[in-house]
mmCIF file of C-alpha atoms in Angstrom:
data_model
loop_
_atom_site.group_PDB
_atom_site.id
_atom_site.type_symbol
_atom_site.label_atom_id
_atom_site.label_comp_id
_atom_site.label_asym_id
_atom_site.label_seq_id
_atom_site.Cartn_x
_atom_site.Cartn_y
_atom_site.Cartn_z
ATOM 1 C CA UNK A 1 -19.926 -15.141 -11.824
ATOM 2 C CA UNK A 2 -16.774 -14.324 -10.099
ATOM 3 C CA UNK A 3 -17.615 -11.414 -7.537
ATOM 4 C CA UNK A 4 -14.891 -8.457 -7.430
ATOM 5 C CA UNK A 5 -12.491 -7.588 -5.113
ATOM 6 C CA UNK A 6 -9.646 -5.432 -3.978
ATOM 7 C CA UNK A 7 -5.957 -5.841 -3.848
ATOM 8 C CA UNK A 8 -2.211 -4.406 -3.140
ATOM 9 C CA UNK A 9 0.923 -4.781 -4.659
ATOM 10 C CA UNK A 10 3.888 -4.409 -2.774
ATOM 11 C CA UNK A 11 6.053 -2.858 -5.685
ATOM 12 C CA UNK A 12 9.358 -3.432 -3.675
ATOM 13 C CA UNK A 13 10.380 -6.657 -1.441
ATOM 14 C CA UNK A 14 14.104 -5.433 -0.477
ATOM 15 C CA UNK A 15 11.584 -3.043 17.026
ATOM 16 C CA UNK A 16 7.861 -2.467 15.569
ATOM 17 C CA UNK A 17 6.457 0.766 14.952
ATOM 18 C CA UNK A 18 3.554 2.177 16.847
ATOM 19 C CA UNK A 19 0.217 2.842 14.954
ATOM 20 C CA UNK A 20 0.335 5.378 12.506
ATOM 21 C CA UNK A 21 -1.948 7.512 10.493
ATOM 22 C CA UNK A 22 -1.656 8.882 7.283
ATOM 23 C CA UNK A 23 -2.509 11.947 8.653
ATOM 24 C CA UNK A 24 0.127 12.188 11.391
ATOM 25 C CA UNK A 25 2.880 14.720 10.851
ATOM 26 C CA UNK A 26 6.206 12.977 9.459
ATOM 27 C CA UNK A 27 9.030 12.873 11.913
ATOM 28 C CA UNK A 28 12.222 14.089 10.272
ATOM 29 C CA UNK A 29 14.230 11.625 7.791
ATOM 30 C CA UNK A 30 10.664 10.134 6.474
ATOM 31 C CA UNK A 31 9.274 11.968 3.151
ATOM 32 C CA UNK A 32 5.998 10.548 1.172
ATOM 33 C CA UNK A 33 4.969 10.467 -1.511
ATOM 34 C CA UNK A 34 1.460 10.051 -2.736
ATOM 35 C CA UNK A 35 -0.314 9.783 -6.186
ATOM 36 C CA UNK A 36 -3.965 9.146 -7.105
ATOM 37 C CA UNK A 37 -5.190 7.506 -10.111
ATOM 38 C CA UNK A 38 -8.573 6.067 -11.649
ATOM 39 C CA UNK A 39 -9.597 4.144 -14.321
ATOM 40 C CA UNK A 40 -12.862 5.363 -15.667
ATOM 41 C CA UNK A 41 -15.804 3.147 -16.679
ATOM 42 C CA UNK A 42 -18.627 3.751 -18.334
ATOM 43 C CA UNK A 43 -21.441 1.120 -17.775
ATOM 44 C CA UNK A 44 -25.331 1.144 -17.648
ATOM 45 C CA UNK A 45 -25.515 -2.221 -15.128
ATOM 46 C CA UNK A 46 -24.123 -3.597 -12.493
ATOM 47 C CA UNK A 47 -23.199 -6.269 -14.736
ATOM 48 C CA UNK A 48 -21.359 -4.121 -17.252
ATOM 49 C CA UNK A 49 -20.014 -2.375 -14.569
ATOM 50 C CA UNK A 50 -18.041 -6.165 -12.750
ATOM 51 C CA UNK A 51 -17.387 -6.431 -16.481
ATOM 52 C CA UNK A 52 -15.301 -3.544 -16.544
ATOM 53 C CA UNK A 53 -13.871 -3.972 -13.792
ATOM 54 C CA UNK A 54 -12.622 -7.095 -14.757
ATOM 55 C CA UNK A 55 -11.413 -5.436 -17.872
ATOM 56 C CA UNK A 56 -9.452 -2.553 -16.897
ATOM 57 C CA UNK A 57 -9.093 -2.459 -13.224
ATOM 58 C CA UNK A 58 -5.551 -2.942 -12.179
ATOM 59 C CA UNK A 59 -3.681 -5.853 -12.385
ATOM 60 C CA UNK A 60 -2.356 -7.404 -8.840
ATOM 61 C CA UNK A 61 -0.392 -11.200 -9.183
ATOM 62 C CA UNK A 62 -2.200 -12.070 -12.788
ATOM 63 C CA UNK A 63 -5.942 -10.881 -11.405
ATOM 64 C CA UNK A 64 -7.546 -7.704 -12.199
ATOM 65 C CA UNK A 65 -9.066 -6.238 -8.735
ATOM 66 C CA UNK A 66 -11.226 -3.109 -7.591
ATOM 67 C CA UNK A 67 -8.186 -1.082 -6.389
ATOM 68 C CA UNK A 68 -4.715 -1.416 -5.997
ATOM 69 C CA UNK A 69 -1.782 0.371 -3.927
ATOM 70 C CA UNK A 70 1.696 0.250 -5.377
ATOM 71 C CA UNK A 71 4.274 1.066 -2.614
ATOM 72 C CA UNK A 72 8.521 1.871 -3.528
ATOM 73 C CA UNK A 73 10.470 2.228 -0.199
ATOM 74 C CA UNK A 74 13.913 3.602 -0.948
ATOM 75 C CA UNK A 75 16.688 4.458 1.431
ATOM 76 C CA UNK A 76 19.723 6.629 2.218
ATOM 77 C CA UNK A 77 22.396 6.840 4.905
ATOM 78 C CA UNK A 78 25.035 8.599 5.551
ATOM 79 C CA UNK A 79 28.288 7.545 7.641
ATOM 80 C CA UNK A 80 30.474 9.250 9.961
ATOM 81 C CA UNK A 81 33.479 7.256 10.653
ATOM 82 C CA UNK A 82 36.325 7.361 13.739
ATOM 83 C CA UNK A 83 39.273 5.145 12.994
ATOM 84 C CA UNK A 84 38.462 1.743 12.010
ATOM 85 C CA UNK A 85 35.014 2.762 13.428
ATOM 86 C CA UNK A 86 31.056 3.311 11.271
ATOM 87 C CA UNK A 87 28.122 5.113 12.684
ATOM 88 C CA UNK A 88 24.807 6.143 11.223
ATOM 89 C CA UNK A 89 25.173 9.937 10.939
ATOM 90 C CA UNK A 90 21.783 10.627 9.409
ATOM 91 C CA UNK A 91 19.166 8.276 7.299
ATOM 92 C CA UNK A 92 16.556 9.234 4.894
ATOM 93 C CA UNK A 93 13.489 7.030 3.691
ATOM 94 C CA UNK A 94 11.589 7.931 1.238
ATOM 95 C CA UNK A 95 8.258 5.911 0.586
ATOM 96 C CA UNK A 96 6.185 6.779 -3.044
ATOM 97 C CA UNK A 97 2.203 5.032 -2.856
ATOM 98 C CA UNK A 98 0.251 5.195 -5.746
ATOM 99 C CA UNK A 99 -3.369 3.841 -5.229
ATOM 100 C CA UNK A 100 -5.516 3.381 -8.436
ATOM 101 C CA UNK A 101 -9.423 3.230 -7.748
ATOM 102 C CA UNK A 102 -12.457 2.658 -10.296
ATOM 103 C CA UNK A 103 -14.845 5.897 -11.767
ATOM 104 C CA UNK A 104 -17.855 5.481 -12.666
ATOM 105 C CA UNK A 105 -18.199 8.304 -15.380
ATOM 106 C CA UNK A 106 -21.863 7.700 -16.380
ATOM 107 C CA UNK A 107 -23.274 7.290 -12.876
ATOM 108 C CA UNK A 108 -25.333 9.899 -13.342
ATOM 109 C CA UNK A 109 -27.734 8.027 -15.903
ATOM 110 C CA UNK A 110 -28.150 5.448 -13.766
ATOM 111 C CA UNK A 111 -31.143 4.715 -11.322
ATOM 112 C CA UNK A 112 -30.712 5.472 -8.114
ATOM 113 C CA UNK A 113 -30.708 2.330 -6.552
ATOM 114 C CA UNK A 114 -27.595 1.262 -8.743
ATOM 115 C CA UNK A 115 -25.764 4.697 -7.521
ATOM 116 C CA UNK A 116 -26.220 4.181 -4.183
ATOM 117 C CA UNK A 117 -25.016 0.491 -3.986
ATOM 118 C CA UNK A 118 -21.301 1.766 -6.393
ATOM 119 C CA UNK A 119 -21.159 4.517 -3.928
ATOM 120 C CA UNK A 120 -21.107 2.035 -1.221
ATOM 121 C CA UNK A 121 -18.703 -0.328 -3.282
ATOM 122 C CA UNK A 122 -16.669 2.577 -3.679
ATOM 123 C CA UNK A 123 -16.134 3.540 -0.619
ATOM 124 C CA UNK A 124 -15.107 0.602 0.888
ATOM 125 C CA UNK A 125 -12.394 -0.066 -1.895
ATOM 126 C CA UNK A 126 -11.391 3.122 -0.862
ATOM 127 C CA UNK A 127 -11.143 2.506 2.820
ATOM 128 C CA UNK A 128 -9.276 -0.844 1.969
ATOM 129 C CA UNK A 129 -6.672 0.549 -0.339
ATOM 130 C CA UNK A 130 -6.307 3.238 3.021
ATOM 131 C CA UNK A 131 -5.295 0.826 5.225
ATOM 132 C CA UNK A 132 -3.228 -0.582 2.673
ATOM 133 C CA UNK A 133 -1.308 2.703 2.359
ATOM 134 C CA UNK A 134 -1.847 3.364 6.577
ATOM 135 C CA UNK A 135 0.234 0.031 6.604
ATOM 136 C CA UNK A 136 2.854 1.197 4.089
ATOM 137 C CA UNK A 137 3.697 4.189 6.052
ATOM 138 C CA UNK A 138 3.837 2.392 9.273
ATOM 139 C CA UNK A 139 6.378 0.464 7.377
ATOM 140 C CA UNK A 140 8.524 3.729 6.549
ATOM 141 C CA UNK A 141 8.017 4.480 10.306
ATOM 142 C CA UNK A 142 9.992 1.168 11.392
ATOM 143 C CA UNK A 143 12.354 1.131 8.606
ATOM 144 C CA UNK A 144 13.729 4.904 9.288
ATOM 145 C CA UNK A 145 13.583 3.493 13.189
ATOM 146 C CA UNK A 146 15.367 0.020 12.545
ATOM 147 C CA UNK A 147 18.181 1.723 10.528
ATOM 148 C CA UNK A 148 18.886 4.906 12.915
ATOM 149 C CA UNK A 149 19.279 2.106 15.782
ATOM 150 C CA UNK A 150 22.169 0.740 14.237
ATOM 151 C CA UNK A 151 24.943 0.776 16.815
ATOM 152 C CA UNK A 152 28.576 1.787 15.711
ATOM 153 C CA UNK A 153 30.760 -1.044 14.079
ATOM 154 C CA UNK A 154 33.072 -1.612 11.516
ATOM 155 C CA UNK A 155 31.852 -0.081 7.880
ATOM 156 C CA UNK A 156 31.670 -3.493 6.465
ATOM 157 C CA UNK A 157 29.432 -4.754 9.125
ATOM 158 C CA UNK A 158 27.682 -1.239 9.080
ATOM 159 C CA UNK A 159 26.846 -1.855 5.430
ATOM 160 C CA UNK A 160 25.851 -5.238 5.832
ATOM 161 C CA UNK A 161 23.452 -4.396 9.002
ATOM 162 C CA UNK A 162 21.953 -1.641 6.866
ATOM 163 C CA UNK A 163 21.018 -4.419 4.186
ATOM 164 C CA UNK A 164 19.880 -6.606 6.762
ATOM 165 C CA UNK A 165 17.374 -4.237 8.503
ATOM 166 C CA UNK A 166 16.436 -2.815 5.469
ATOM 167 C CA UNK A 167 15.177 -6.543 3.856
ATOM 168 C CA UNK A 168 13.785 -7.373 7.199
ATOM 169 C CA UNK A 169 11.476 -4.399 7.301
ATOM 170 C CA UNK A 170 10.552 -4.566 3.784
ATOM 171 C CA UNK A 171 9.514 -8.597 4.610
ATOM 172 C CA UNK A 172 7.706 -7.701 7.645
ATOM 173 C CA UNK A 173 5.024 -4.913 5.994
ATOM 174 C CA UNK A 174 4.955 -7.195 2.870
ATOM 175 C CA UNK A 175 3.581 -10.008 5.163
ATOM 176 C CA UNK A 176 1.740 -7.681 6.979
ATOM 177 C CA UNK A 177 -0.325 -6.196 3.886
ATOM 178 C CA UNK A 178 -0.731 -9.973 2.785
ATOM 179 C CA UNK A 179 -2.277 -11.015 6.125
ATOM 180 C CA UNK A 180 -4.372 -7.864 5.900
ATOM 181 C CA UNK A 181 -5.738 -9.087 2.715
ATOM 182 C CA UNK A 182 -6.097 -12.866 3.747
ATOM 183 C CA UNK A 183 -8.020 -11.721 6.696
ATOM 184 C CA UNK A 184 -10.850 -9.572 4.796
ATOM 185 C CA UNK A 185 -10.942 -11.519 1.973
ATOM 186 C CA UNK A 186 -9.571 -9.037 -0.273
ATOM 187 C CA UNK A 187 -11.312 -6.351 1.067
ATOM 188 C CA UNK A 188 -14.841 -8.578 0.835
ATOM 189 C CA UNK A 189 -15.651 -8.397 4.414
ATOM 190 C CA UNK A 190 -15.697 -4.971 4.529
ATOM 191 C CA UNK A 191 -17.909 -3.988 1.650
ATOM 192 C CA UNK A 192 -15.788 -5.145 -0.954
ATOM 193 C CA UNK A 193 -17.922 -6.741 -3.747
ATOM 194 C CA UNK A 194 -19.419 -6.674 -6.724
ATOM 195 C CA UNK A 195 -22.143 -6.619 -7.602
ATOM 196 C CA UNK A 196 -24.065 -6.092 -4.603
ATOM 197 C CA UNK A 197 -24.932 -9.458 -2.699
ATOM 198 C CA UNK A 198 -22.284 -12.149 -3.982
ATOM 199 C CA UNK A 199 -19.560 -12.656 -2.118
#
């Protein structure tokens, strides 16, 4: 049997930021957005519960996973403009994460063991689907940063620029999130799987 795993999906592909935590205070220009969802299951094994899983977790590339974080990165500017002349006046990103995570709505009837081992599981598709959404924002970081250091230039090439940075930064924490996941395995390294023991 196919153990499960976690995954992202980067809802939207269209100078590097420091480390950031979801917790830090956003710097002006940067709003987020976040929204929590689960997908209950009710199970009475470990086997029904990978069954479920595989049933109504969420969906990432055509597989259904443990978790999932859906990102959307959108972006404003505005221009002031001096003869034939475009700066950035003021930028606004906006970043919206939605993370969907597995409940285990019977748990209770279950034997302790069995608890104890989801709770674990849990957990650490919790903490993956974190970094995930620690990555995302880092992302929002260096996008609001890459488009405010736009130097003046004409409006076409202003416009242009904007596009440019924008992709680039998109690109960069899509790779990023993918490399995350190549290097854990899906999240399997760091507690990721189920049921307990097969990786």
């Amino acid at each position: 049997m196919k153990s499960i795993g976690a995954g992202v999906f980067i809802l939207l592909a269209g100078c590097g930021s420091a480390r950031v935590s979801l917790s830090d205070p956003l710097p002006p220009g940067l709003s987020l957005e976040l929204h929590h969802e689960v997908y209950a299951i009710t199970a009475a094994t470990a086997e029904d519960l990978a069954d479920a899983i595989r049933r109504f977790g969420p969906e990432v590339e055509g597989e259904r996973v443990a978790g999932a974080t859906e990102q959307n990165t959108t972006w404003d500017y505005q221009v002031a403009r001096t003869g034939d002349e475009c700066r950035i006046h003021a930028v606004e990103v906006r970043l919206t994460l939605t993370t969907t995570l597995p409940a285990w709505a019977n748990a209770s009837t279950a034997r302790s063991e069995l608890r104890a081992q989801w709770e674990a599981f849990a957990a650490a598709v919790k903490r993956h689907e974190d970094e995930h959404k620690r990555l995302n924002l880092e992302g929002a970081h260096d996008l609001l940063q890459r488009l405010r250091s736009i130097s003046p230039r004409s409006c076409a090439q202003l416009t242009r620029e904007v596009s440019a940075r924008g992709e680039a930064s998109l690109r960069r924490y899509a790779d990023l999130n993918a490399k995350f996941d190549r290097d854990t395995r899906g999240g399997s390294t760091e507690g990721v799987v189920w049921p307990p023991g097969r990786e």
